[in-house]
Amino acid sequence: MFAVNKIPISGLGEDRTIKEKHMISTILKDDFFTVLRGLAKTSRMIAPVMLSNGELLYDRIQCIEDVSLQPGIPIMSAKEFFFSSCEELFRFKRIGTDAIDFVQPEEAEACVFLGIRSCDLNGVRYLERFYKRKFNDTTVTKKIEKTVFISLGCLDPGEQCFCACCDSGPFLSDGFDAQLTDLDNRWMVEIATARAETLLRPYDNLFTPATDADLNERKNILSCVDSKFTRRSFMAMGVKKVSLGAVEEEVWEAFGDRCISCGSCVFVCPTCSCFNVLDREIGEEGVRLRTWDACSYSGFTREVSGHNPRPRAADRLKRRFFHKLSYQTTKDSGRLGCMGCGRCVVSCPSLADISTFVTTLRSVRTV
Amino acid sequence: MENIYMPLKARVVSVTNETPDVKTFKLRLDNGDGACIPFLPGNFLEVSSFGAGEAPFCISSSPTRNDAFDITVRSVGSVTSGLHKMKPQDIVGIRGPFGNHFPCSAVQGRDILFVGGGIGLPPLRSLIHYMLDNRDDYGDITILYGARTPDDRVYKRELDQWAGRKDVLFLETVDVGSKSWSGRVGVVTILFDEIFVRPKITTAFTCGPPVMIKFVIQGLLKMGFRPDNIVTTLERYMKCGVGKCGHCAVGEKYACTDGPVFTFADIQKLSEKP
């Protein structure tokens, strides 16, 4: 038919057709490495790598041996690769005093994102939906569209994790191109889109269709994972109280007093998407940059007149949690704005994270 | 693939000094006949002073005078001081027009009351020109304007023209007078005592500093205006203009895409106090 080997993955970028029935097969872990080696030859790849201190980090893969599909949650979310902490929106160049030329940023490149966690892929889909609505921000959405996501279901949720409370993990039912489940010496591979199928077709002979026994094994694994979560955050209570404006003022005060407005929760969050825009110019050439910004910073809403609608840390936390939790804002995004990845639980130096917040709301009620 | 952050090139056509720190720039697109992209009073533009950055400005001219976009700018930060250095023929960038607009056609046949404060007059000026150019479509038009000092009055020549028109009632005041000022002294709400309005058939449009808006709305409600007949703009620190950067969010709304024009009734419904 056609020589799949020669087709660069960029050629598949647009075909996000979701298959009616997911194709499920298994592959020996050693054989899967052969697949990865092959994929890395034809396309750019992002995957978790293990740092020398044992922590995981999503990174661009130069050498396929660096890929780590060990359990654990990477320190940063996946958003950096689609909505970068600092990126060029365009360049401009002055020609004499009378003219100016613009240079568009480079086109997004096709890419395979291997081993993305369920919470993080849900975060990427959340960003995709947000950046697409009303005005389609192609600087973000193009990169997401051109990426094939092979996600990794989590069997060992960490202490910080509460994705099960946020309906964003530990496994996905949609939103991925392919999903991996660890079956000891094999991977179970669930293919959901035509482009994932095309991508893996050259390695067809290495895959075995999943048997009933395999499917049962996965079912058992999935039912065990739920009981492994140690952190429970009762989001429904948070959603209700925040939406109705029923959170006690002393709770906001207490969290405002604790919050040091450092912005770390925002930067590690897979769904936080606020940014600042600034120009940098050297000589005749300049660049317009977009950088991450944080609604917890005191200057985030400060106007040039000095007027600041959210002068207190409590006002800003109220905003942040309202955006993540309320019916009013989640109506537009189609789901909760928190993915339960728990990174803010780890990064917050003062227990002002969303998980502690919703847990507090529950205890306030029951007191 | 369209980059929503890429501006169009435009040129400064003319610069008018309004006050010691406010200038009005006439901007014309640098392509073809330079005609404006269609807009309505209340819309805003993102204007770039390349190297300094980009900031949102309401369009202070009316689409009925469609040869150029006017923006009226106080020099306060890096972008605005970059703009203040500009001369005719200099290049700026334009994105937009963005945002919603004043309900120009919905208020046809009604009496109109404008209450502007200081640098809050520019967005109203677009609508004032629009209504004066379609004068027969509207009932009585009253314009109230307050500035800090006589020097801070913007559009001085136009104010005199409005004062001279028989089909418009124009009254103004300054917070602090001067030797050469023979007009009223006091905040803009003192003018309410001098006018006669019929709140049921009048729509009020008010723009200005937050504290002024607060007192104007109180005054209008006392006069008997319904919250949905009081129209204002929500000015927020804004970056992208297209609902992405998050700066101008108020509750579940974005001032840039859901606003900047809101009725007081809309504002009361917001889950965050603006």
XYZ file of C-alpha atoms in Angstrom:
641
model
C 0.000 0.000 0.000
C 2.326 2.745 1.191
C 5.746 2.592 2.738
C 4.901 3.576 6.283
C 8.574 3.505 7.252
C 9.307 6.471 5.058
C 6.400 8.611 6.176
C 7.636 11.206 8.600
C 5.197 11.639 11.436
C 4.599 15.245 10.448
C 2.610 13.817 7.571
C 0.226 12.273 10.068
C -0.163 15.381 12.142
C -3.693 16.236 11.133
C -5.262 12.820 11.323
C -6.637 12.784 14.825
C -9.547 10.543 13.888
C -10.630 8.629 16.922
C -11.197 4.966 16.266
C -14.592 3.598 17.093
C -13.159 0.745 19.075
C -9.785 1.015 20.794
C -7.263 -1.562 19.551
C -5.640 -3.326 22.474
C -2.489 -5.390 22.182
C 0.550 -6.320 24.233
C 4.268 -6.116 23.548
C 7.329 -7.370 25.397
C 9.150 -4.485 27.097
C 12.364 -5.287 25.227
C 10.489 -5.228 21.933
C 8.883 -1.937 22.872
C 12.365 -0.490 23.173
C 12.990 -1.536 19.582
C 9.834 0.358 18.621
C 11.022 3.453 20.479
C 14.403 3.288 18.807
C 12.635 3.207 15.463
C 10.290 6.066 16.327
C 13.158 8.219 17.538
C 14.767 7.919 14.109
C 11.791 9.420 12.320
C 10.428 11.909 14.812
C 11.225 14.152 17.723
C 10.344 12.648 21.058
C 9.508 13.939 24.522
C 9.527 11.477 27.406
C 10.323 11.235 31.099
C 14.000 10.938 31.984
C 15.396 10.116 35.405
C 17.630 12.703 37.022
C 20.629 11.699 39.136
C 18.604 12.292 42.318
C 16.015 9.768 41.178
C 13.383 12.352 40.219
C 11.633 12.273 36.874
C 11.417 15.113 34.385
C 9.794 15.318 30.956
C 12.507 16.192 28.465
C 13.310 16.176 24.776
C 14.979 12.864 24.071
C 18.401 12.918 22.436
C 19.303 9.342 23.281
C 16.594 6.702 23.558
C 18.364 4.981 26.477
C 17.500 8.044 28.613
C 13.764 7.310 28.489
C 12.439 6.187 31.845
C 9.004 4.618 32.173
C 9.453 4.069 35.914
C 6.511 4.909 38.173
C 6.395 8.332 39.817
C 5.292 11.760 38.767
C 7.669 14.075 36.858
C 8.556 17.244 38.797
C 7.107 19.631 36.226
C 3.901 19.190 34.229
C 3.867 18.790 30.460
C 2.679 22.334 29.718
C 6.194 23.734 29.115
C 6.321 21.914 25.761
C 3.144 23.561 24.453
C 2.917 26.782 26.429
C 6.510 27.604 27.136
C 7.746 29.551 30.172
C 9.350 32.010 27.760
C 8.730 32.019 24.039
C 8.824 34.289 21.030
C 5.492 35.428 19.610
C 7.278 37.091 16.688
C 10.404 39.043 15.810
C 10.578 42.506 14.339
C 13.327 44.260 12.500
C 13.510 47.949 11.740
C 14.578 48.940 8.251
C 15.855 52.485 8.456
C 13.511 54.803 10.326
C 10.539 54.257 8.078
C 9.765 50.554 7.904
C 9.564 47.446 9.984
C 9.556 43.764 9.085
C 7.993 40.930 11.040
C 9.248 37.367 11.304
C 6.794 34.661 12.378
C 7.970 32.108 14.928
C 8.967 28.689 13.629
C 6.150 26.318 12.769
C 5.385 23.719 15.385
C 7.125 20.412 14.687
C 5.510 17.024 14.839
C 6.442 15.078 17.888
C 5.751 11.950 19.942
C 5.106 12.518 23.638
C 5.786 9.208 25.337
C 4.975 8.364 28.930
C 2.876 11.432 29.701
C 0.878 10.878 32.909
C -2.929 10.896 32.788
C -3.203 14.065 34.889
C -0.737 15.845 32.616
C -2.430 14.786 29.392
C -5.742 15.940 30.826
C -3.975 19.215 31.609
C -2.797 19.502 28.011
C -6.339 18.871 26.732
C -7.634 21.507 29.151
C -5.116 24.026 27.794
C -5.982 23.032 24.226
C -9.648 23.733 24.828
C -8.912 27.023 26.569
C -6.520 28.308 23.905
C -8.834 27.270 21.092
C -12.026 28.944 22.267
C -13.077 32.309 20.813
C -9.660 33.246 19.425
C -7.635 30.186 18.458
C -4.129 30.730 19.820
C -2.240 28.625 17.314
C 1.081 29.255 19.050
C -0.223 26.735 21.590
C -2.854 24.635 19.835
C -0.701 23.822 16.774
C 1.938 22.224 18.975
C -0.672 20.103 20.726
C -2.301 19.071 17.455
C 1.031 17.954 16.031
C 1.880 15.765 18.991
C 1.043 12.086 19.266
C 0.427 11.299 22.921
C 1.339 7.847 24.222
C 0.264 8.135 27.830
C 1.259 5.985 30.759
C -1.346 4.870 33.296
C -0.178 5.119 36.895
C -0.013 2.002 39.064
C 1.679 3.604 42.036
C 0.164 6.999 42.839
C 2.465 9.158 44.953
C 1.716 10.693 48.341
C 0.805 13.981 46.688
C -1.526 12.485 44.057
C -5.301 12.885 44.139
C -6.198 12.587 40.429
C -8.866 10.015 41.326
C -10.740 12.811 43.147
C -10.528 15.058 40.076
C -11.623 12.581 37.441
C -8.293 12.898 35.642
C -6.506 9.636 36.392
C -4.841 7.340 37.184
C -5.933 5.929 33.778
C -7.611 7.664 30.871
C -10.686 6.700 28.915
C -10.083 9.284 26.181
C -7.808 12.132 25.111
C -4.810 9.932 24.286
C -3.554 8.522 21.004
C -2.246 5.427 22.749
C -2.155 4.436 26.404
C 0.319 2.124 28.119
C -0.384 -0.184 31.038
C 2.464 -1.920 32.815
C 1.915 -5.706 32.783
C 5.181 -6.679 34.444
C 7.422 -7.778 31.552
C 5.003 -6.515 28.899
C 3.232 -3.296 28.021
C -0.400 -3.306 27.174
C -0.916 -0.773 24.411
C -4.369 0.684 23.840
C -4.601 2.501 20.522
C -7.320 5.127 20.236
C -6.525 7.111 17.097
C -5.755 6.411 13.481
C -2.483 8.268 13.669
C -1.209 6.177 16.571
C -2.119 3.102 14.564
C -0.235 4.412 11.543
C 2.711 5.342 13.705
C 3.006 1.841 15.156
C 2.015 -0.124 12.045
C 5.609 -0.699 10.894
C 6.192 -2.638 14.108
C 3.023 -4.668 13.781
C 4.841 -7.982 14.017
C 6.097 -7.176 17.532
C 2.584 -6.727 18.957
C 0.203 -9.489 20.033
C -3.532 -8.841 20.254
C -4.578 -8.741 23.899
C -6.211 -11.934 25.166
C -9.125 -12.125 27.578
C -6.611 -13.045 30.271
C -4.633 -9.843 29.523
C -7.746 -7.710 29.714
C -8.692 -9.319 33.005
C -5.218 -8.687 34.351
C -5.552 -5.022 33.517
C -8.982 -4.849 35.078
C -7.565 -6.251 38.307
C -4.674 -3.804 38.255
C -7.016 -0.866 37.748
C -9.252 -1.852 40.611
C -6.220 -2.160 42.917
C -4.816 1.273 42.054
C -7.749 3.152 43.519
C -7.062 1.764 46.962
C -3.424 2.918 46.793
C -4.289 6.624 46.979
C -3.388 8.014 50.392
C -4.542 11.586 49.746
C -8.259 12.232 49.364
C -9.444 15.676 48.388
C -13.176 15.998 48.315
C -13.432 18.284 45.353
C -17.229 18.247 45.196
C -17.413 20.191 48.451
C -14.834 22.693 47.180
C -16.719 23.118 43.912
C -20.008 23.721 45.660
C -18.771 26.157 48.271
C -16.583 28.164 45.891
C -19.328 28.371 43.254
C -21.882 29.606 45.747
C -19.459 32.063 47.334
C -20.072 30.145 50.557
C -16.477 29.790 51.700
C -16.176 31.369 55.128
C -14.279 34.660 55.085
C -12.006 33.398 57.876
C -10.902 30.521 55.630
C -9.881 32.989 52.912
C -8.163 35.136 55.541
C -6.271 32.154 56.949
C -5.116 31.001 53.520
C -4.280 34.575 52.513
C -2.155 34.976 55.624
C -0.301 31.783 54.814
C 0.228 32.403 51.092
C 3.515 34.160 50.370
C 2.492 34.959 46.754
C 5.527 33.134 45.361
C 3.719 31.771 42.298
C 5.175 28.268 42.600
C 1.728 26.609 42.597
C 0.993 28.387 39.316
C 4.204 27.396 37.606
C 3.948 23.700 38.473
C 0.213 23.585 37.656
C -0.677 21.694 34.454
C -3.650 24.000 33.761
C -2.471 27.471 34.821
C -2.179 29.464 31.632
C -1.767 33.145 32.522
C 1.020 35.037 30.833
C 2.777 38.340 30.470
C 3.878 39.896 27.174
C 6.938 42.086 26.756
C 9.289 43.417 24.108
C 13.056 43.070 24.056
C 15.015 45.101 21.553
C 18.706 45.192 20.781
C 19.751 47.596 18.042
C 17.463 47.286 15.021
C 16.078 43.904 16.000
C 13.544 43.012 18.601
C 11.361 40.254 19.822
C 7.954 40.090 21.469
C 8.068 37.520 24.240
C 5.429 35.704 26.173
C 6.379 34.562 29.665
C 4.467 32.707 32.360
C 2.766 34.959 34.863
C 0.978 34.183 38.119
C -2.348 35.479 39.396
C -0.930 35.115 42.897
C 1.576 37.926 42.276
C 0.489 41.204 43.838
C 1.231 43.082 40.592
C -0.876 40.777 38.432
C -3.898 43.090 38.385
C -2.236 46.320 39.479
C -3.125 49.102 37.088
C -0.877 51.922 36.073
C -2.880 54.329 38.219
C -1.932 52.261 41.263
C -5.482 50.917 41.602
C -5.359 47.185 42.372
C -8.590 45.163 42.336
C -6.922 42.272 44.223
C -4.563 43.866 46.717
C -4.548 41.037 49.307
C -3.132 37.510 48.936
C -6.566 36.287 50.076
C -8.217 38.081 47.122
C -5.797 36.428 44.753
C -6.225 32.938 46.200
C -9.971 33.431 45.971
C -9.510 34.170 42.288
C -7.248 31.201 41.671
C -9.440 28.655 43.409
C -12.578 30.166 41.843
C -11.033 29.673 38.405
C -10.028 26.086 39.180
C -13.194 24.967 40.918
C -16.315 27.043 40.301
C -19.240 25.960 38.152
C -19.123 29.397 36.542
C -15.652 28.879 35.084
C -15.640 25.101 34.696
C -18.768 25.395 32.554
C -16.552 26.858 29.827
C -13.711 24.411 30.249
C -15.952 21.369 30.469
C -14.245 19.970 33.539
C -12.630 20.797 36.847
C -9.567 23.024 36.486
C -7.574 20.885 38.916
C -6.070 17.607 37.681
C -5.066 16.348 41.103
C -1.396 15.997 40.139
C -0.497 17.317 43.585
C 2.525 19.301 42.417
C 1.286 22.385 44.276
C 1.014 20.238 47.395
C 4.742 19.607 47.082
C 5.844 23.036 45.894
C 3.808 25.247 48.237
C 6.006 26.255 51.168
C 3.056 27.216 53.355
C 0.212 24.720 52.984
C -1.898 27.047 50.847
C -2.403 24.495 48.053
C -5.736 23.507 46.560
C -5.820 20.049 48.169
C -5.302 21.463 51.663
C -7.880 24.133 50.848
C -10.700 21.766 49.878
C -9.845 19.486 52.792
C -10.124 22.494 55.111
C -13.548 23.345 53.700
C -14.717 19.883 54.616
C -13.389 20.068 58.131
C -14.895 23.531 58.640
C -18.250 22.029 57.761
C -17.980 19.076 60.080
C -16.676 21.034 63.074
C -1.726 29.695 10.117
C -2.820 32.918 11.693
C -0.857 34.185 14.684
C -3.334 36.093 16.856
C -0.506 38.110 18.415
C 0.833 39.460 15.112
C -0.043 43.147 14.722
C -0.860 44.979 11.516
C 1.347 47.887 10.550
C -0.140 51.331 10.954
C 1.213 54.856 10.834
C 0.725 57.876 12.992
C -1.180 60.433 10.885
C -1.271 63.238 13.413
C -0.603 63.957 17.055
C -2.712 66.381 19.120
C -1.581 67.601 22.522
C -4.601 67.444 24.811
C -3.047 68.159 28.205
C 0.555 68.233 29.483
C 0.540 64.418 29.676
C -2.223 63.355 27.265
C -2.012 63.146 23.480
C -4.445 61.970 20.831
C -2.929 59.941 17.996
C -4.632 59.439 14.677
C -3.535 56.027 13.339
C -4.082 54.741 9.831
C -3.451 51.198 8.616
C -0.434 50.977 6.365
C -2.090 48.930 3.635
C -4.235 49.774 0.607
C -6.564 52.696 1.186
C -5.920 52.780 4.936
C -9.621 52.354 5.716
C -10.358 51.206 9.240
C -11.282 47.663 10.052
C -15.013 47.927 10.924
C -15.621 48.787 14.582
C -18.233 50.269 16.894
C -17.926 52.705 19.807
C -16.596 50.856 22.861
C -14.230 48.563 20.943
C -10.548 48.767 21.776
C -7.250 48.249 19.991
C -4.011 46.668 21.115
C -1.397 49.202 20.019
C 2.316 48.396 19.821
C 5.163 50.757 20.273
C 7.767 48.276 19.065
C 10.516 47.795 21.589
C 8.406 49.213 24.413
C 5.531 46.731 24.138
C 1.824 46.624 23.559
C -1.147 48.014 25.498
C -4.913 48.267 25.024
C -6.555 51.598 24.171
C -10.184 52.346 23.546
C -10.892 53.820 20.144
C -11.796 57.443 20.826
C -13.021 58.214 17.300
C -16.337 57.211 15.775
C -16.864 54.743 12.924
C -19.000 57.474 11.328
C -15.704 59.289 10.709
C -13.979 56.245 9.349
C -10.671 57.466 7.914
C -8.510 56.606 10.910
C -8.479 55.272 14.467
C -8.021 57.832 17.237
C -6.511 56.768 20.527
C -6.081 59.166 23.432
C -3.149 58.273 25.637
C -1.826 59.487 28.961
C 1.903 58.985 29.354
C 2.310 56.771 32.401
C 4.294 53.622 31.592
C 6.772 52.288 29.049
C 4.347 51.708 26.158
C 2.556 55.025 26.598
C 5.788 57.000 26.893
C 7.012 55.151 23.789
C 3.883 56.333 21.989
C 4.304 59.877 23.309
C 7.664 60.102 21.521
C 6.004 59.363 18.171
C 5.697 61.800 15.300
C 3.545 61.674 12.168
C 4.630 58.881 9.789
C 6.072 56.748 12.610
C 5.115 53.072 12.600
C 2.980 51.434 15.248
C 1.324 48.018 15.397
C -2.404 47.455 15.695
C -4.374 44.369 16.702
C -8.133 44.388 16.913
C -10.610 45.969 17.159
C -11.462 43.802 20.165
C -14.136 43.610 22.838
C -17.828 44.320 22.816
C -19.321 47.727 22.101
C -21.791 50.225 23.466
C -25.423 49.359 22.639
C -25.653 52.042 19.914
C -28.774 50.743 18.199
C -30.515 49.290 21.251
C -30.791 52.774 22.778
C -32.207 54.457 19.666
C -35.138 56.683 20.546
C -34.062 57.046 24.154
C -32.650 60.062 25.948
C -28.925 59.800 26.545
C -26.877 60.961 29.523
C -23.074 60.901 29.339
C -21.000 61.273 32.496
C -17.257 61.347 31.845
C -14.354 61.900 34.188
C -10.827 62.926 33.151
C -9.248 60.409 30.784
C -12.554 58.476 30.866
C -13.931 60.763 28.172
C -12.166 59.055 25.196
C -14.403 55.936 25.043
C -17.472 58.149 25.439
C -16.230 60.520 22.733
C -16.498 57.708 20.182
C -20.137 57.196 21.126
C -20.855 60.942 21.390
C -19.596 61.500 17.837
C -21.533 58.462 16.676
C -24.761 59.802 18.168
C -24.201 63.365 16.999
C -23.636 62.000 13.479
C -26.928 60.093 13.764
C -28.607 62.819 15.822
C -32.184 62.062 14.691
C -31.990 58.514 16.076
C -31.738 59.671 19.687
C -33.764 61.812 22.101
C -32.254 64.463 24.368
C -28.491 64.218 24.744
C -26.810 65.511 27.896
C -23.050 65.432 28.384
C -21.471 65.964 31.816
C -17.706 66.175 32.099
C -15.410 66.532 35.086
C -11.632 66.968 35.042
C -9.110 67.396 37.834
C -7.963 70.883 36.753
C -8.706 73.136 33.758
C -5.405 71.964 32.219
C -6.507 68.320 32.425
C -9.558 68.810 30.205
C -9.150 66.667 27.069
C -10.585 67.603 23.626
C -10.788 71.292 24.672
C -11.919 72.501 21.258
C -14.616 69.855 20.989
C -15.905 70.629 24.469
C -16.480 74.210 23.307
C -18.264 72.939 20.189
C -20.536 70.674 22.251
C -21.265 73.578 24.585
C -22.263 75.646 21.570
C -24.691 73.098 20.091
C -28.407 73.662 20.530
C -29.259 69.936 20.294
C -26.962 68.955 23.161
C -26.758 70.034 26.805
C -23.113 70.162 27.838
C -22.003 70.951 31.396
C -18.574 70.643 32.908
C -16.682 71.108 36.134
C -13.154 70.777 37.512
C -12.122 69.391 40.899
C -9.651 72.217 41.471
C -9.985 75.565 39.687
C -7.373 78.088 38.601
C -7.131 81.864 38.236
C -8.232 81.790 34.624
C -11.066 79.285 35.227
C -14.479 80.892 35.482
C -16.492 77.647 35.300
C -17.797 75.319 37.980
C -15.565 73.790 40.635
C -16.432 70.453 42.264
C -16.697 66.772 41.449
C -18.738 65.695 38.415
C -21.743 64.589 40.476
C -22.496 68.248 41.462
C -23.746 68.599 37.882
C -26.598 66.203 38.632
C -28.317 69.060 40.513
C -28.405 71.171 37.359
C -29.980 68.704 34.971
C -33.448 67.334 34.465
C -33.564 63.736 33.259
C -36.349 61.220 32.825
C -34.675 58.057 34.166
C -37.250 55.671 32.664
C -36.522 56.716 29.100
C -32.847 57.601 29.556
C -29.735 55.452 29.227
C -26.648 56.689 31.085
C -23.112 56.049 29.871
C -20.318 56.678 32.344
C -16.544 56.233 32.161
C -13.816 57.496 34.434
C -11.703 56.589 37.438
C -13.165 53.795 39.660
C -13.980 56.121 42.552
C -15.865 58.521 40.270
C -17.845 55.667 38.682
C -18.846 54.505 42.143
C -20.329 57.889 43.090
C -21.886 58.469 39.662
C -23.689 55.112 39.822
C -24.904 55.883 43.349
C -26.227 59.231 42.097
C -27.921 57.686 39.066
C -29.621 55.014 41.167
C -30.856 57.723 43.529
C -32.296 59.583 40.540
C -34.264 56.456 39.694
C -32.163 54.817 36.973
C -32.543 51.060 36.625
C -29.186 49.180 36.788
C -29.626 47.909 33.225
C -29.914 51.481 31.948
C -26.522 52.416 33.377
C -23.692 51.495 31.017
C -20.023 51.681 31.929
C -16.707 50.109 30.966
C -14.670 47.823 33.171
C -11.078 48.918 32.930
C -8.669 46.194 33.898
C -4.964 45.665 33.446
C -4.983 43.774 30.175
C -2.308 42.150 28.064
C -3.470 39.972 25.186
C -6.918 41.412 24.387
C -8.219 37.988 23.341
C -9.117 36.247 26.601
C -5.922 34.249 27.060
C -3.466 36.047 29.344
C -5.832 36.021 32.328
C -5.036 39.502 33.631
C -8.424 41.130 33.057
C -10.555 38.273 34.376
C -13.321 39.305 36.748
C -15.076 36.261 38.145
C -16.150 34.175 35.158
C -15.876 37.092 32.689
C -12.976 38.597 30.815
C -13.033 42.374 30.457
C -11.386 41.999 27.031
C -13.762 39.523 25.373
C -16.966 39.744 27.433
C -16.478 43.528 27.937
C -15.162 46.136 28.278
C -18.746 47.474 28.116
C -21.030 46.257 30.924
C -24.290 47.525 32.309
C -24.394 48.057 36.043
C -26.859 45.152 36.139
C -24.196 42.912 34.511
C -21.629 44.054 37.065
C -23.919 43.293 39.997
C -24.226 39.725 38.703
C -20.451 39.108 38.576
C -19.194 36.624 41.133
C -16.187 38.836 41.866
C -16.617 42.442 42.977
C -14.841 44.579 40.398
